[in-house]
């Protein structure tokens, strides 16, 4: 098993072509290429820290405010899950709990763990870590579902004088968490997971 | 795909050979299992039809109400455009912009790129101006949130069902169809097939100074 790096090539992420290492641009499609994403770990860690910082207001501030008969009521992400659960809408409560709470936290922890094992050259199975990386990449955008729910409710519940729903500051902070964690997963170079692999076929 | 292609795996850097595939087959990296190529029967005709159909149902989704709600004798209905307008009316311009980008702009751009590219490659032609959009197409995919929005609509529906009578408008079904067609359209564009065809066409026409 030979890697592109050992053979003196850089792999293009856009078209999979092999170009002479260090040429900077793919011979076939012209995309920017690197042997490995430059400063991948530092960038990923910086983005994870940004995500953690944004996660605090995303959970403390109201994600939306309901104005009904002169009174107004704020609701947070967790508050929304509790209301749904009490209403008996268990599947939807679970969808929001998973998408808005478990997925972002799980993503941040997983990517942080991947960075840590790569930085320390820990002998953890590259195959298993690659599976974790792919799961985080795949589920990333699903966390946006609660932001879209707020957008839909705001547009739908507009009966002036009776009931109005307004978007809250947490919606933007939460969208920020989702975008920043997606960028973190993108800036992590999965090839680093395999770089410590001995040069022999596994199995 | 006609002949063997030398490629590198973008996720583990292993060198590999993608053999010629028959429709329905896919080639995976020998070490990490990454899908390097998928073969479809007549992929460009397929991608073109799904993309055009997706844009048609999206136009329908834009023209009619998505959901309507009846509470306290008053009815209100929501359209796709209103979701964006109300958000910015309440000062949530950031969210309005993000919804427009992820749910409308990115998917529509991708479909337009797919139609242009599939039209060209089906006719065995390629214009250098298509180069950059073709690269963007494969990067934009992670940021298209069409299916996430569809789930968002369903969640909203359940949230409201307890407090009001909610009914689905024609746009809801049109948008669900759009979601399916959009996913089918993009998945038809296998990047190795696309880029190898572009390479073949451009090297063939290069002696005539690359006219498109
Ligand atoms: Zn390339
Ligand atoms: Zn691989």
mmCIF file of C-alpha atoms and ligand atoms in Angstrom:
data_model
loop_
_atom_site.group_PDB
_atom_site.id
_atom_site.type_symbol
_atom_site.label_atom_id
_atom_site.label_comp_id
_atom_site.label_asym_id
_atom_site.label_seq_id
_atom_site.Cartn_x
_atom_site.Cartn_y
_atom_site.Cartn_z
ATOM 1 C CA UNK A 1 0.000 0.000 0.000
ATOM 2 C CA UNK A 2 1.548 3.256 -1.141
ATOM 3 C CA UNK A 3 0.241 6.668 -0.253
ATOM 4 C CA UNK A 4 0.233 9.626 -2.630
ATOM 5 C CA UNK A 5 2.699 11.429 -0.366
ATOM 6 C CA UNK A 6 5.225 8.570 -0.545
ATOM 7 C CA UNK A 7 4.885 8.506 -4.334
ATOM 8 C CA UNK A 8 5.456 12.268 -4.542
ATOM 9 C CA UNK A 9 1.894 13.338 -5.355
ATOM 10 C CA UNK A 10 -0.771 15.605 -3.853
ATOM 11 C CA UNK A 11 -4.368 14.375 -4.080
ATOM 12 C CA UNK A 12 -7.016 16.793 -5.354
ATOM 13 C CA UNK A 13 -10.086 16.971 -3.089
ATOM 14 C CA UNK A 14 -12.283 18.137 -5.932
ATOM 15 C CA UNK A 15 -11.494 15.600 -8.673
ATOM 16 C CA UNK A 16 -9.190 12.990 -7.005
ATOM 17 C CA UNK A 17 -6.425 13.557 -9.585
ATOM 18 C CA UNK A 18 -2.750 13.203 -8.626
ATOM 19 C CA UNK A 19 -0.480 16.198 -9.183
ATOM 20 C CA UNK A 20 3.258 16.521 -8.531
ATOM 21 C CA UNK A 21 3.710 17.324 -4.842
ATOM 22 C CA UNK A 22 4.051 21.012 -4.025
ATOM 23 C CA UNK A 23 2.642 22.232 -7.352
ATOM 24 C CA UNK A 24 -0.167 24.063 -5.529
ATOM 25 C CA UNK A 25 -2.827 23.538 -8.182
ATOM 26 C CA UNK A 26 -4.477 20.395 -9.507
ATOM 27 C CA UNK A 27 -3.420 19.461 -13.041
ATOM 28 C CA UNK A 28 -6.949 18.457 -14.000
ATOM 29 C CA UNK A 29 -9.363 20.899 -12.371
ATOM 30 C CA UNK A 30 -7.128 23.745 -11.171
ATOM 31 C CA UNK A 31 -8.279 23.540 -7.537
ATOM 32 C CA UNK A 32 -5.867 24.536 -4.744
ATOM 33 C CA UNK A 33 -4.154 21.441 -3.399
ATOM 34 C CA UNK A 34 -1.880 20.761 -0.431
ATOM 35 C CA UNK A 35 -0.058 17.648 0.738
ATOM 36 C CA UNK A 36 -2.084 18.137 3.955
ATOM 37 C CA UNK A 37 -4.391 21.023 4.891
ATOM 38 C CA UNK A 38 -1.980 23.689 6.290
ATOM 39 C CA UNK A 39 -2.243 24.142 10.085
ATOM 40 C CA UNK A 40 -5.203 21.785 10.096
ATOM 41 C CA UNK A 41 -5.103 21.034 13.838
ATOM 42 C CA UNK A 42 -4.595 24.636 14.974
ATOM 43 C CA UNK A 43 -7.408 25.902 12.764
ATOM 44 C CA UNK A 44 -9.758 23.142 13.837
ATOM 45 C CA UNK A 45 -9.068 23.752 17.520
ATOM 46 C CA UNK A 46 -9.588 27.517 17.097
ATOM 47 C CA UNK A 47 -12.961 26.885 15.440
ATOM 48 C CA UNK A 48 -13.955 24.448 18.197
ATOM 49 C CA UNK A 49 -13.209 27.097 20.815
ATOM 50 C CA UNK A 50 -15.359 29.582 18.893
ATOM 51 C CA UNK A 51 -18.166 27.004 18.819
ATOM 52 C CA UNK A 52 -17.963 26.459 22.586
ATOM 53 C CA UNK A 53 -18.065 30.228 23.197
ATOM 54 C CA UNK A 54 -21.148 30.628 20.966
ATOM 55 C CA UNK A 55 -22.841 27.634 22.562
ATOM 56 C CA UNK A 56 -23.270 29.514 25.869
ATOM 57 C CA UNK A 57 -25.547 32.345 24.607
ATOM 58 C CA UNK A 58 -27.239 29.858 22.272
ATOM 59 C CA UNK A 59 -28.556 28.018 25.322
ATOM 60 C CA UNK A 60 -29.022 30.871 27.799
ATOM 61 C CA UNK A 61 -30.770 33.417 25.559
ATOM 62 C CA UNK A 62 -34.312 32.902 24.239
ATOM 63 C CA UNK A 63 -34.524 31.296 20.822
ATOM 64 C CA UNK A 64 -37.982 32.817 20.350
ATOM 65 C CA UNK A 65 -40.512 34.985 22.143
ATOM 66 C CA UNK A 66 -44.268 34.432 22.020
ATOM 67 C CA UNK A 67 -46.489 37.506 22.483
ATOM 68 C CA UNK A 68 -49.998 36.446 23.392
ATOM 69 C CA UNK A 69 -52.762 38.674 24.832
ATOM 70 C CA UNK A 70 -50.431 41.390 26.150
ATOM 71 C CA UNK A 71 -48.104 38.902 27.832
ATOM 72 C CA UNK A 72 -44.895 37.681 26.331
ATOM 73 C CA UNK A 73 -43.041 34.476 26.985
ATOM 74 C CA UNK A 74 -39.430 33.646 26.130
ATOM 75 C CA UNK A 75 -38.377 30.125 25.320
ATOM 76 C CA UNK A 76 -34.927 28.632 25.206
ATOM 77 C CA UNK A 77 -33.823 25.574 23.245
ATOM 78 C CA UNK A 78 -34.070 23.317 26.290
ATOM 79 C CA UNK A 79 -37.354 24.989 27.315
ATOM 80 C CA UNK A 80 -38.768 24.120 23.887
ATOM 81 C CA UNK A 81 -37.795 20.481 24.336
ATOM 82 C CA UNK A 82 -39.442 20.375 27.786
ATOM 83 C CA UNK A 83 -42.677 21.923 26.435
ATOM 84 C CA UNK A 84 -42.816 19.400 23.588
ATOM 85 C CA UNK A 85 -42.173 16.548 26.012
ATOM 86 C CA UNK A 86 -44.965 17.713 28.337
ATOM 87 C CA UNK A 87 -47.299 18.011 25.353
ATOM 88 C CA UNK A 88 -46.666 14.340 24.708
ATOM 89 C CA UNK A 89 -44.884 14.929 21.381
ATOM 90 C CA UNK A 90 -42.065 12.598 22.355
ATOM 91 C CA UNK A 91 -40.661 11.920 18.869
ATOM 92 C CA UNK A 92 -40.380 15.632 18.036
ATOM 93 C CA UNK A 93 -39.000 16.436 21.482
ATOM 94 C CA UNK A 94 -36.338 13.798 20.844
ATOM 95 C CA UNK A 95 -35.572 15.154 17.350
ATOM 96 C CA UNK A 96 -34.961 18.637 18.779
ATOM 97 C CA UNK A 97 -33.031 17.294 21.777
ATOM 98 C CA UNK A 98 -30.762 15.239 19.521
ATOM 99 C CA UNK A 99 -30.356 17.871 16.798
ATOM 100 C CA UNK A 100 -29.901 20.893 19.074
ATOM 101 C CA UNK A 101 -28.169 19.526 22.156
ATOM 102 C CA UNK A 102 -26.604 16.109 21.680
ATOM 103 C CA UNK A 103 -25.313 16.575 18.114
ATOM 104 C CA UNK A 104 -23.465 19.908 18.657
ATOM 105 C CA UNK A 105 -21.899 18.729 21.922
ATOM 106 C CA UNK A 106 -21.071 15.316 20.453
ATOM 107 C CA UNK A 107 -19.538 16.956 17.395
ATOM 108 C CA UNK A 108 -17.349 19.301 19.414
ATOM 109 C CA UNK A 109 -16.150 16.437 21.649
ATOM 110 C CA UNK A 110 -15.511 14.089 18.722
ATOM 111 C CA UNK A 111 -13.516 16.567 16.653
ATOM 112 C CA UNK A 112 -11.565 17.636 19.760
ATOM 113 C CA UNK A 113 -10.781 13.964 20.459
ATOM 114 C CA UNK A 114 -9.643 13.457 16.854
ATOM 115 C CA UNK A 115 -7.313 16.471 17.095
ATOM 116 C CA UNK A 116 -5.941 15.238 20.399
ATOM 117 C CA UNK A 117 -5.190 11.687 19.154
ATOM 118 C CA UNK A 118 -3.506 13.093 16.032
ATOM 119 C CA UNK A 119 -1.494 15.684 17.963
ATOM 120 C CA UNK A 120 -0.295 13.048 20.458
ATOM 121 C CA UNK A 121 0.225 10.341 17.805
ATOM 122 C CA UNK A 122 -1.906 7.976 19.868
ATOM 123 C CA UNK A 123 -2.247 4.477 18.381
ATOM 124 C CA UNK A 124 -6.040 4.537 17.936
ATOM 125 C CA UNK A 125 -7.482 2.631 14.977
ATOM 126 C CA UNK A 126 -7.542 4.989 11.977
ATOM 127 C CA UNK A 127 -10.506 3.114 10.567
ATOM 128 C CA UNK A 128 -12.644 3.742 13.663
ATOM 129 C CA UNK A 129 -11.598 7.368 13.850
ATOM 130 C CA UNK A 130 -12.410 7.812 10.163
ATOM 131 C CA UNK A 131 -15.899 6.426 10.829
ATOM 132 C CA UNK A 132 -16.362 8.959 13.651
ATOM 133 C CA UNK A 133 -15.126 11.745 11.377
ATOM 134 C CA UNK A 134 -17.593 10.750 8.647
ATOM 135 C CA UNK A 135 -20.484 10.651 11.113
ATOM 136 C CA UNK A 136 -19.675 14.188 12.334
ATOM 137 C CA UNK A 137 -19.422 15.435 8.770
ATOM 138 C CA UNK A 138 -22.723 13.829 7.818
ATOM 139 C CA UNK A 139 -24.822 14.992 10.774
ATOM 140 C CA UNK A 140 -23.389 18.522 10.953
ATOM 141 C CA UNK A 141 -26.083 20.353 9.080
ATOM 142 C CA UNK A 142 -28.964 18.552 10.812
ATOM 143 C CA UNK A 143 -28.469 20.723 13.888
ATOM 144 C CA UNK A 144 -29.841 23.625 11.877
ATOM 145 C CA UNK A 145 -33.340 22.161 12.170
ATOM 146 C CA UNK A 146 -34.284 24.195 15.268
ATOM 147 C CA UNK A 147 -33.238 27.446 13.587
ATOM 148 C CA UNK A 148 -35.505 26.583 10.661
ATOM 149 C CA UNK A 149 -38.363 25.733 13.019
ATOM 150 C CA UNK A 150 -38.058 29.214 14.564
ATOM 151 C CA UNK A 151 -38.027 30.766 11.077
ATOM 152 C CA UNK A 152 -41.174 28.869 10.098
ATOM 153 C CA UNK A 153 -43.034 29.621 13.340
ATOM 154 C CA UNK A 154 -42.192 33.327 13.090
ATOM 155 C CA UNK A 155 -43.656 33.477 9.586
ATOM 156 C CA UNK A 156 -46.684 31.366 10.370
ATOM 157 C CA UNK A 157 -47.765 32.727 13.759
ATOM 158 C CA UNK A 158 -48.490 36.312 12.883
ATOM 159 C CA UNK A 159 -52.029 37.126 13.961
ATOM 160 C CA UNK A 160 -51.553 40.674 15.109
ATOM 161 C CA UNK A 161 -53.240 41.458 18.420
ATOM 162 C CA UNK A 162 -53.753 37.800 19.282
ATOM 163 C CA UNK A 163 -50.476 35.968 18.928
ATOM 164 C CA UNK A 164 -47.118 36.864 17.438
ATOM 165 C CA UNK A 165 -43.832 34.932 17.544
ATOM 166 C CA UNK A 166 -40.561 36.847 17.367
ATOM 167 C CA UNK A 167 -37.116 35.306 16.757
ATOM 168 C CA UNK A 168 -34.668 35.516 19.679
ATOM 169 C CA UNK A 169 -30.945 36.189 19.857
ATOM 170 C CA UNK A 170 -30.157 32.536 20.572
ATOM 171 C CA UNK A 171 -31.269 31.582 17.065
ATOM 172 C CA UNK A 172 -28.354 33.432 15.490
ATOM 173 C CA UNK A 173 -25.898 32.234 18.148
ATOM 174 C CA UNK A 174 -27.039 28.669 17.590
ATOM 175 C CA UNK A 175 -26.784 29.003 13.800
ATOM 176 C CA UNK A 176 -23.251 30.253 14.502
ATOM 177 C CA UNK A 177 -22.466 27.113 16.526
ATOM 178 C CA UNK A 178 -23.655 24.907 13.668
ATOM 179 C CA UNK A 179 -21.712 26.820 10.999
ATOM 180 C CA UNK A 180 -18.518 26.994 13.048
ATOM 181 C CA UNK A 181 -18.588 23.265 13.895
ATOM 182 C CA UNK A 182 -19.179 22.488 10.208
ATOM 183 C CA UNK A 183 -16.140 24.624 9.348
ATOM 184 C CA UNK A 184 -14.141 22.835 12.059
ATOM 185 C CA UNK A 185 -14.970 19.436 10.555
ATOM 186 C CA UNK A 186 -14.022 20.794 7.107
ATOM 187 C CA UNK A 187 -10.683 22.143 8.276
ATOM 188 C CA UNK A 188 -9.743 18.857 9.933
ATOM 189 C CA UNK A 189 -7.672 16.797 7.505
ATOM 190 C CA UNK A 190 -8.723 13.115 7.845
ATOM 191 C CA UNK A 191 -5.489 12.017 6.148
ATOM 192 C CA UNK A 192 -3.713 12.880 9.418
ATOM 193 C CA UNK A 193 -5.559 9.926 10.994
ATOM 194 C CA UNK A 194 -3.701 7.546 8.664
ATOM 195 C CA UNK A 195 -0.259 9.162 8.632
ATOM 196 C CA UNK A 196 1.058 7.089 11.549
ATOM 197 C CA UNK A 197 -0.124 3.833 9.953
ATOM 198 C CA UNK A 198 2.685 1.322 9.305
ATOM 199 C CA UNK A 199 3.322 0.679 5.606
ATOM 200 C CA UNK A 200 1.712 -2.716 5.341
ATOM 201 C CA UNK A 201 -1.685 -3.931 4.254
ATOM 202 C CA UNK A 202 -3.984 -4.269 7.256
ATOM 203 C CA UNK A 203 -6.263 -7.215 8.014
ATOM 204 C CA UNK B 1 -16.315 5.307 -17.155
ATOM 205 C CA UNK B 2 -14.374 3.547 -19.878
ATOM 206 C CA UNK B 3 -10.873 2.788 -18.636
ATOM 207 C CA UNK B 4 -8.901 2.490 -15.411
ATOM 208 C CA UNK B 5 -8.102 5.762 -13.624
ATOM 209 C CA UNK B 6 -5.283 6.421 -11.182
ATOM 210 C CA UNK B 7 -6.594 8.384 -8.233
ATOM 211 C CA UNK B 8 -5.652 9.292 -4.694
ATOM 212 C CA UNK B 9 -8.048 8.856 -1.792
ATOM 213 C CA UNK B 10 -8.930 12.317 -0.400
ATOM 214 C CA UNK B 11 -9.541 10.912 3.093
ATOM 215 C CA UNK B 12 -6.519 8.641 3.652
ATOM 216 C CA UNK B 13 -4.093 9.550 0.831
ATOM 217 C CA UNK B 14 -3.806 5.985 -0.508
ATOM 218 C CA UNK B 15 -3.103 5.575 -4.214
ATOM 219 C CA UNK B 16 -5.746 3.594 -6.054
ATOM 220 C CA UNK B 17 -6.951 2.439 -9.426
ATOM 221 C CA UNK B 18 -10.612 2.888 -10.280
ATOM 222 C CA UNK B 19 -11.476 0.172 -12.808
ATOM 223 C CA UNK B 20 -14.120 0.628 -15.477
ATOM 224 C CA UNK B 21 -17.492 0.294 -13.759
ATOM 225 C CA UNK B 22 -20.901 -0.835 -14.945
ATOM 226 C CA UNK B 23 -24.033 1.147 -13.972
ATOM 227 C CA UNK B 24 -24.920 0.613 -10.329
ATOM 228 C CA UNK B 25 -21.345 -0.203 -9.311
ATOM 229 C CA UNK B 26 -19.209 1.922 -7.028
ATOM 230 C CA UNK B 27 -15.478 1.948 -6.358
ATOM 231 C CA UNK B 28 -14.192 2.305 -2.812
ATOM 232 C CA UNK B 29 -10.774 3.072 -1.364
ATOM 233 C CA UNK B 30 -9.041 -0.199 -0.424
ATOM 234 C CA UNK B 31 -7.905 1.158 2.925
ATOM 235 C CA UNK B 32 -10.570 3.488 4.342
ATOM 236 C CA UNK B 33 -13.646 2.582 2.279
ATOM 237 C CA UNK B 34 -14.203 6.108 0.922
ATOM 238 C CA UNK B 35 -16.459 6.034 -2.168
ATOM 239 C CA UNK B 36 -14.187 7.113 -5.019
ATOM 240 C CA UNK B 37 -16.662 6.764 -7.893
ATOM 241 C CA UNK B 38 -20.234 5.737 -8.611
ATOM 242 C CA UNK B 39 -21.378 4.703 -12.072
ATOM 243 C CA UNK B 40 -24.815 5.632 -13.447
ATOM 244 C CA UNK B 41 -26.449 4.777 -16.712
ATOM 245 C CA UNK B 42 -26.499 7.978 -18.836
ATOM 246 C CA UNK B 43 -25.660 10.204 -15.819
ATOM 247 C CA UNK B 44 -25.979 13.560 -17.562
ATOM 248 C CA UNK B 45 -29.453 12.887 -18.972
ATOM 249 C CA UNK B 46 -30.435 11.728 -15.503
ATOM 250 C CA UNK B 47 -28.930 14.742 -13.714
ATOM 251 C CA UNK B 48 -30.467 17.141 -16.251
ATOM 252 C CA UNK B 49 -33.988 15.736 -15.903
ATOM 253 C CA UNK B 50 -33.908 15.663 -12.108
ATOM 254 C CA UNK B 51 -32.528 19.231 -11.943
ATOM 255 C CA UNK B 52 -35.116 20.692 -14.302
ATOM 256 C CA UNK B 53 -37.909 18.877 -12.482
ATOM 257 C CA UNK B 54 -36.525 20.138 -9.154
ATOM 258 C CA UNK B 55 -36.582 23.767 -10.340
ATOM 259 C CA UNK B 56 -40.165 23.355 -11.611
ATOM 260 C CA UNK B 57 -41.467 22.041 -8.285
ATOM 261 C CA UNK B 58 -39.488 24.722 -6.437
ATOM 262 C CA UNK B 59 -41.287 27.375 -8.522
ATOM 263 C CA UNK B 60 -44.567 25.774 -7.427
ATOM 264 C CA UNK B 61 -43.388 25.742 -3.802
ATOM 265 C CA UNK B 62 -42.740 29.477 -4.063
ATOM 266 C CA UNK B 63 -46.163 30.283 -5.491
ATOM 267 C CA UNK B 64 -48.515 28.752 -2.941
ATOM 268 C CA UNK B 65 -48.847 28.699 0.864
ATOM 269 C CA UNK B 66 -46.669 26.242 2.725
ATOM 270 C CA UNK B 67 -48.723 25.801 5.867
ATOM 271 C CA UNK B 68 -51.836 27.535 7.062
ATOM 272 C CA UNK B 69 -53.074 27.904 10.572
ATOM 273 C CA UNK B 70 -56.546 28.606 11.920
ATOM 274 C CA UNK B 71 -56.864 29.852 15.487
ATOM 275 C CA UNK B 72 -59.472 32.046 17.190
ATOM 276 C CA UNK B 73 -61.408 32.388 13.939
ATOM 277 C CA UNK B 74 -58.462 33.892 12.101
ATOM 278 C CA UNK B 75 -56.510 32.126 9.377
ATOM 279 C CA UNK B 76 -52.945 32.843 8.431
ATOM 280 C CA UNK B 77 -50.791 31.105 5.895
ATOM 281 C CA UNK B 78 -47.078 31.096 5.390
ATOM 282 C CA UNK B 79 -45.121 31.105 2.166
ATOM 283 C CA UNK B 80 -41.403 30.538 1.610
ATOM 284 C CA UNK B 81 -40.815 34.230 0.902
ATOM 285 C CA UNK B 82 -42.635 35.232 4.098
ATOM 286 C CA UNK B 83 -40.323 33.146 6.281
ATOM 287 C CA UNK B 84 -37.483 35.352 5.116
ATOM 288 C CA UNK B 85 -39.441 38.641 5.192
ATOM 289 C CA UNK B 86 -40.841 38.243 8.732
ATOM 290 C CA UNK B 87 -37.438 37.322 10.112
ATOM 291 C CA UNK B 88 -35.857 40.491 8.837
ATOM 292 C CA UNK B 89 -38.907 42.509 9.966
ATOM 293 C CA UNK B 90 -38.189 41.407 13.546
ATOM 294 C CA UNK B 91 -34.537 42.333 13.321
ATOM 295 C CA UNK B 92 -33.294 38.794 12.720
ATOM 296 C CA UNK B 93 -31.598 39.734 9.458
ATOM 297 C CA UNK B 94 -28.785 37.291 10.135
ATOM 298 C CA UNK B 95 -31.179 34.352 10.319
ATOM 299 C CA UNK B 96 -33.079 35.646 7.267
ATOM 300 C CA UNK B 97 -29.835 35.687 5.287
ATOM 301 C CA UNK B 98 -28.796 32.217 6.490
ATOM 302 C CA UNK B 99 -32.179 30.685 5.639
ATOM 303 C CA UNK B 100 -32.064 32.271 2.174
ATOM 304 C CA UNK B 101 -28.546 31.007 1.556
ATOM 305 C CA UNK B 102 -28.852 27.435 2.854
ATOM 306 C CA UNK B 103 -32.404 26.678 1.764
ATOM 307 C CA UNK B 104 -32.779 28.648 -1.463
ATOM 308 C CA UNK B 105 -29.616 30.204 -2.878
ATOM 309 C CA UNK B 106 -27.130 27.318 -2.558
ATOM 310 C CA UNK B 107 -29.527 24.622 -3.845
ATOM 311 C CA UNK B 108 -30.704 26.760 -6.783
ATOM 312 C CA UNK B 109 -27.128 27.669 -7.737
ATOM 313 C CA UNK B 110 -26.167 24.002 -7.601
ATOM 314 C CA UNK B 111 -29.083 23.037 -9.836
ATOM 315 C CA UNK B 112 -28.213 25.757 -12.351
ATOM 316 C CA UNK B 113 -24.591 24.542 -12.416
ATOM 317 C CA UNK B 114 -25.728 20.934 -12.837
ATOM 318 C CA UNK B 115 -28.027 21.860 -15.740
ATOM 319 C CA UNK B 116 -25.309 23.862 -17.512
ATOM 320 C CA UNK B 117 -22.683 21.175 -16.968
ATOM 321 C CA UNK B 118 -24.927 18.230 -17.849
ATOM 322 C CA UNK B 119 -26.090 19.986 -21.033
ATOM 323 C CA UNK B 120 -22.499 20.584 -22.106
ATOM 324 C CA UNK B 121 -21.130 17.135 -21.233
ATOM 325 C CA UNK B 122 -24.078 15.350 -22.828
ATOM 326 C CA UNK B 123 -23.212 17.094 -26.090
ATOM 327 C CA UNK B 124 -19.541 16.226 -25.545
ATOM 328 C CA UNK B 125 -18.630 19.880 -25.181
ATOM 329 C CA UNK B 126 -17.120 21.984 -22.436
ATOM 330 C CA UNK B 127 -16.590 25.711 -22.030
ATOM 331 C CA UNK B 128 -13.700 26.951 -19.846
ATOM 332 C CA UNK B 129 -16.155 29.242 -18.046
ATOM 333 C CA UNK B 130 -17.765 26.116 -16.555
ATOM 334 C CA UNK B 131 -14.527 25.145 -14.802
ATOM 335 C CA UNK B 132 -14.968 27.219 -11.635
ATOM 336 C CA UNK B 133 -18.714 26.463 -11.168
ATOM 337 C CA UNK B 134 -17.933 22.747 -11.530
ATOM 338 C CA UNK B 135 -15.370 22.993 -8.717
ATOM 339 C CA UNK B 136 -17.832 24.970 -6.559
ATOM 340 C CA UNK B 137 -20.586 22.432 -7.184
ATOM 341 C CA UNK B 138 -18.748 19.733 -5.245
ATOM 342 C CA UNK B 139 -17.901 22.064 -2.359
ATOM 343 C CA UNK B 140 -21.333 23.679 -2.051
ATOM 344 C CA UNK B 141 -23.019 20.351 -1.455
ATOM 345 C CA UNK B 142 -22.239 20.282 2.279
ATOM 346 C CA UNK B 143 -24.016 23.629 2.676
ATOM 347 C CA UNK B 144 -27.298 22.840 0.957
ATOM 348 C CA UNK B 145 -29.866 22.237 3.717
ATOM 349 C CA UNK B 146 -32.934 21.390 1.677
ATOM 350 C CA UNK B 147 -33.748 18.167 3.536
ATOM 351 C CA UNK B 148 -33.093 19.775 6.919
ATOM 352 C CA UNK B 149 -35.654 22.493 6.154
ATOM 353 C CA UNK B 150 -38.164 19.819 5.113
ATOM 354 C CA UNK B 151 -37.776 18.174 8.533
ATOM 355 C CA UNK B 152 -38.078 21.649 10.111
ATOM 356 C CA UNK B 153 -41.483 22.071 8.475
ATOM 357 C CA UNK B 154 -42.668 18.750 9.867
ATOM 358 C CA UNK B 155 -41.400 19.598 13.374
ATOM 359 C CA UNK B 156 -43.198 22.974 13.249
ATOM 360 C CA UNK B 157 -46.367 21.209 12.231
ATOM 361 C CA UNK B 158 -46.256 18.920 15.254
ATOM 362 C CA UNK B 159 -45.375 21.810 17.583
ATOM 363 C CA UNK B 160 -48.458 23.703 16.482
ATOM 364 C CA UNK B 161 -50.886 20.821 16.213
ATOM 365 C CA UNK B 162 -51.784 21.118 19.906
ATOM 366 C CA UNK B 163 -52.637 24.828 19.880
ATOM 367 C CA UNK B 164 -54.234 25.393 16.495
ATOM 368 C CA UNK B 165 -55.586 23.735 13.414
ATOM 369 C CA UNK B 166 -52.727 23.502 10.983
ATOM 370 C CA UNK B 167 -53.167 22.434 7.399
ATOM 371 C CA UNK B 168 -50.589 21.685 4.770
ATOM 372 C CA UNK B 169 -50.628 23.829 1.663
ATOM 373 C CA UNK B 170 -49.732 22.627 -1.833
ATOM 374 C CA UNK B 171 -46.258 24.085 -1.417
ATOM 375 C CA UNK B 172 -45.455 21.642 1.338
ATOM 376 C CA UNK B 173 -45.832 18.693 -1.034
ATOM 377 C CA UNK B 174 -44.036 20.569 -3.792
ATOM 378 C CA UNK B 175 -41.154 21.246 -1.409
ATOM 379 C CA UNK B 176 -40.952 17.585 -0.372
ATOM 380 C CA UNK B 177 -40.761 16.650 -4.067
ATOM 381 C CA UNK B 178 -38.089 19.318 -4.520
ATOM 382 C CA UNK B 179 -36.059 17.772 -1.684
ATOM 383 C CA UNK B 180 -36.110 14.326 -3.300
ATOM 384 C CA UNK B 181 -35.362 15.583 -6.808
ATOM 385 C CA UNK B 182 -32.550 17.821 -5.603
ATOM 386 C CA UNK B 183 -30.821 14.932 -3.814
ATOM 387 C CA UNK B 184 -31.223 12.683 -6.874
ATOM 388 C CA UNK B 185 -29.909 15.401 -9.220
ATOM 389 C CA UNK B 186 -26.724 15.985 -7.243
ATOM 390 C CA UNK B 187 -26.039 12.319 -6.591
ATOM 391 C CA UNK B 188 -26.143 11.668 -10.352
ATOM 392 C CA UNK B 189 -23.100 13.893 -10.840
ATOM 393 C CA UNK B 190 -20.275 11.573 -9.874
ATOM 394 C CA UNK B 191 -17.210 13.755 -9.614
ATOM 395 C CA UNK B 192 -14.698 11.324 -11.067
ATOM 396 C CA UNK B 193 -16.957 10.708 -14.085
ATOM 397 C CA UNK B 194 -17.523 14.441 -14.525
ATOM 398 C CA UNK B 195 -13.862 15.454 -14.246
ATOM 399 C CA UNK B 196 -12.613 12.640 -16.451
ATOM 400 C CA UNK B 197 -15.103 13.611 -19.141
ATOM 401 C CA UNK B 198 -14.035 17.246 -18.873
ATOM 402 C CA UNK B 199 -10.391 16.169 -19.159
ATOM 403 C CA UNK B 200 -11.146 14.020 -22.211
ATOM 404 C CA UNK B 201 -13.101 16.803 -23.968
ATOM 405 C CA UNK B 202 -10.614 19.581 -23.222
ATOM 406 C CA UNK B 203 -7.539 17.592 -24.276
ATOM 407 C CA UNK B 204 -9.343 16.616 -27.482
ATOM 408 C CA UNK B 205 -10.130 20.249 -28.389
ATOM 409 C CA UNK B 206 -6.854 21.757 -27.170
ATOM 410 C CA UNK B 207 -5.109 21.734 -30.565
ATOM 411 C CA UNK B 208 -7.808 24.125 -31.857
ATOM 412 C CA UNK B 209 -6.789 26.542 -29.047
ATOM 413 C CA UNK B 210 -9.521 25.441 -26.630
ATOM 414 C CA UNK B 211 -12.610 26.911 -28.268
ATOM 415 C CA UNK B 212 -15.858 26.058 -26.463
HETATM 416 ZN ZN1 LIG C 1 -8.535 18.429 -9.232
HETATM 417 ZN ZN1 LIG C 2 -8.919 6.015 1.580
#
